[in-house]
Amino acid sequence: MRSGFVNIFGRPNAGKSTLLNALIGEKLAIVSPRVQTTRHRIKAFLNQPGEYQVILSDTPGIIDPKYKLHERMMSAVKSALEDADLAILLVDVNDDLEECDKVFSALRLKVPALLVLNKIDVAANGKLAQAEAFFADKPYCKKQIRISALQKSHLQKLLRAILEELPEGAPFYDEDDLSDMPTKFFVGELIREKIYQLFGDEIPYHAAIMVNEFKEKETLVKIQADIIVHRESQKAIIIGEKGKMIREIGTLARADIEAFIGRKIFLELFVKVRPKWRDNDLQLKEYGYQ
Ligand SMILES: Nc1nc2c(ncn2[C@@H]2O[C@H](COP(=O)(O)OP(=O)(O)OP(=O)(O)O)[C@@H](O)[C@H]2O)c(=O)[nH]1
Ligand SMILES: [Mg+2]
């Protein structure tokens, strides 16, 4: 039996969450075309009883912190650095390779790493070969694999490479579990994802979700959540004219949450203004950013 922690690191938008979902075969981590979507470390388990348990971790994209929220996000990256048995260094092949190298060098990895080149389905001409040559002699690069997380291509090859590096040992988590995070967390994330989808500018970066109620009733699950923003003007935008936007968030989130928990839900959303919550320790804690 092999079992161990395989933690995904990379710059924002490299496709870390898309890769975690593709390997697990479930949508656990939220995804968006914008940077800084993921704020937590999310562990998900790939179980093959008697053979292996791969404990995969999605992490926030690595950035220089500007707010306490960013600091919390980078603590999540640090915790993933500490327990990794194997690191996946994920690169968007079209990204700035020097910047990726800076980030990976700064990690000072003490464990083996697979350098995974993602988004090969949209690689600019010559970019793939250039990236492979660039990373070939980097000290952290034990092996390179090219994939498309979106199109799920070459994932079996990646999984084989992961299993080769996985230590021997008993499973750490219950083999019936899929993740270490509670259902309530995923509910909040699915609502947050809709804000990334529907709003431009700074709104997604100023928004947090607080799930206050998750009550399983006979015929449905009743969920009440608050959308937290910085300013009254953002609250007005989230609500929209005659409540159009908040209804849209609700409709999209409800469909995803129902698919996720496999039950009908009743979803009630409120919007609250909490100025500068991203720099407030108490509020960060309240919203789940420990
Ligand atoms: N074309 C293409 N797009 C991809 C691929 N993988 C991810 N994407 C897209 O890249 C964007 C970012 O993906 P995410 O999975 O959210 O990236 P991330 O690294 O988790 O980003 P952060 O959480 O912000 O650090 C999304 O629009 C994805 O659909 C891929 O293989 N090919
Ligand atoms: Mg992510």
PDB file of C-alpha atoms in Angstrom, residues 5-7 20 24 28-29 38 40-47 53-59 76 79-80 83 172-186 189 260 288 290:
ATOM      1  CA  PHE A   5       0.635  13.901   0.437  1.00  0.00           C
ATOM      2  CA  VAL A   6       0.885  15.276  -3.093  1.00  0.00           C
ATOM      3  CA  ASN A   7       0.586  19.037  -2.964  1.00  0.00           C
ATOM      4  CA  LEU A  20      -7.330  18.640  -8.591  1.00  0.00           C
ATOM      5  CA  ILE A  24     -10.413  13.318  -8.381  1.00  0.00           C
ATOM      6  CA  LEU A  28     -14.465  20.015  -5.419  1.00  0.00           C
ATOM      7  CA  ALA A  29     -12.364  23.128  -5.923  1.00  0.00           C
ATOM      8  CA  THR A  38      -8.614  29.661  -4.320  1.00  0.00           C
ATOM      9  CA  HIS A  40      -7.824  27.715   1.228  1.00  0.00           C
ATOM     10  CA  ARG A  41      -5.867  24.544   1.134  1.00  0.00           C
ATOM     11  CA  ILE A  42      -8.262  21.819   0.058  1.00  0.00           C
ATOM     12  CA  LYS A  43      -7.321  18.193   0.502  1.00  0.00           C
ATOM     13  CA  ALA A  44      -8.978  15.575  -1.653  1.00  0.00           C
ATOM     14  CA  PHE A  45      -8.388  11.834  -1.642  1.00  0.00           C
ATOM     15  CA  LEU A  46      -7.812   9.521  -4.535  1.00  0.00           C
ATOM     16  CA  ASN A  47      -8.451   6.058  -3.105  1.00  0.00           C
ATOM     17  CA  GLN A  53      -4.318   6.716  -1.160  1.00  0.00           C
ATOM     18  CA  VAL A  54      -3.134   9.880  -2.839  1.00  0.00           C
ATOM     19  CA  ILE A  55      -3.896  12.897  -0.648  1.00  0.00           C
ATOM     20  CA  LEU A  56      -3.962  15.748  -3.123  1.00  0.00           C
ATOM     21  CA  SER A  57      -3.872  19.359  -1.983  1.00  0.00           C
ATOM     22  CA  ASP A  58      -5.020  22.332  -3.958  1.00  0.00           C
ATOM     23  CA  THR A  59      -3.462  25.557  -2.662  1.00  0.00           C
ATOM     24  CA  ALA A  76      -2.144  27.668   3.538  1.00  0.00           C
ATOM     25  CA  SER A  79       1.296  24.277   5.524  1.00  0.00           C
ATOM     26  CA  ALA A  80       1.217  22.357   2.239  1.00  0.00           C
ATOM     27  CA  ASP A  83       3.783  17.979   4.886  1.00  0.00           C
ATOM     28  CA  PHE A 172      -4.197   8.530   6.511  1.00  0.00           C
ATOM     29  CA  TYR A 173      -7.884   9.200   5.904  1.00  0.00           C
ATOM     30  CA  ASP A 174     -11.041   7.114   5.783  1.00  0.00           C
ATOM     31  CA  GLU A 175     -11.237   5.541   2.338  1.00  0.00           C
ATOM     32  CA  ASP A 176     -14.916   6.484   2.042  1.00  0.00           C
ATOM     33  CA  ASP A 177     -14.114  10.182   2.378  1.00  0.00           C
ATOM     34  CA  LEU A 178     -13.466  12.447  -0.587  1.00  0.00           C
ATOM     35  CA  SER A 179     -12.155  15.526   1.193  1.00  0.00           C
ATOM     36  CA  ASP A 180     -11.131  16.911   4.578  1.00  0.00           C
ATOM     37  CA  MET A 181     -13.469  19.891   4.231  1.00  0.00           C
ATOM     38  CA  PRO A 182     -17.089  19.844   5.461  1.00  0.00           C
ATOM     39  CA  THR A 183     -20.075  20.175   3.101  1.00  0.00           C
ATOM     40  CA  LYS A 184     -20.746  23.669   4.440  1.00  0.00           C
ATOM     41  CA  PHE A 185     -17.363  24.817   3.156  1.00  0.00           C
ATOM     42  CA  PHE A 186     -18.118  23.634  -0.385  1.00  0.00           C
ATOM     43  CA  GLU A 189     -17.269  28.122  -2.197  1.00  0.00           C
ATOM     44  CA  PHE A 260     -22.965  18.579  -5.201  1.00  0.00           C
ATOM     45  CA  GLY A 288     -13.079  30.670   7.820  1.00  0.00           C
ATOM     46  CA  GLN A 290      -7.745  30.908  10.026  1.00  0.00           C
TER      47      GLN A 290
END
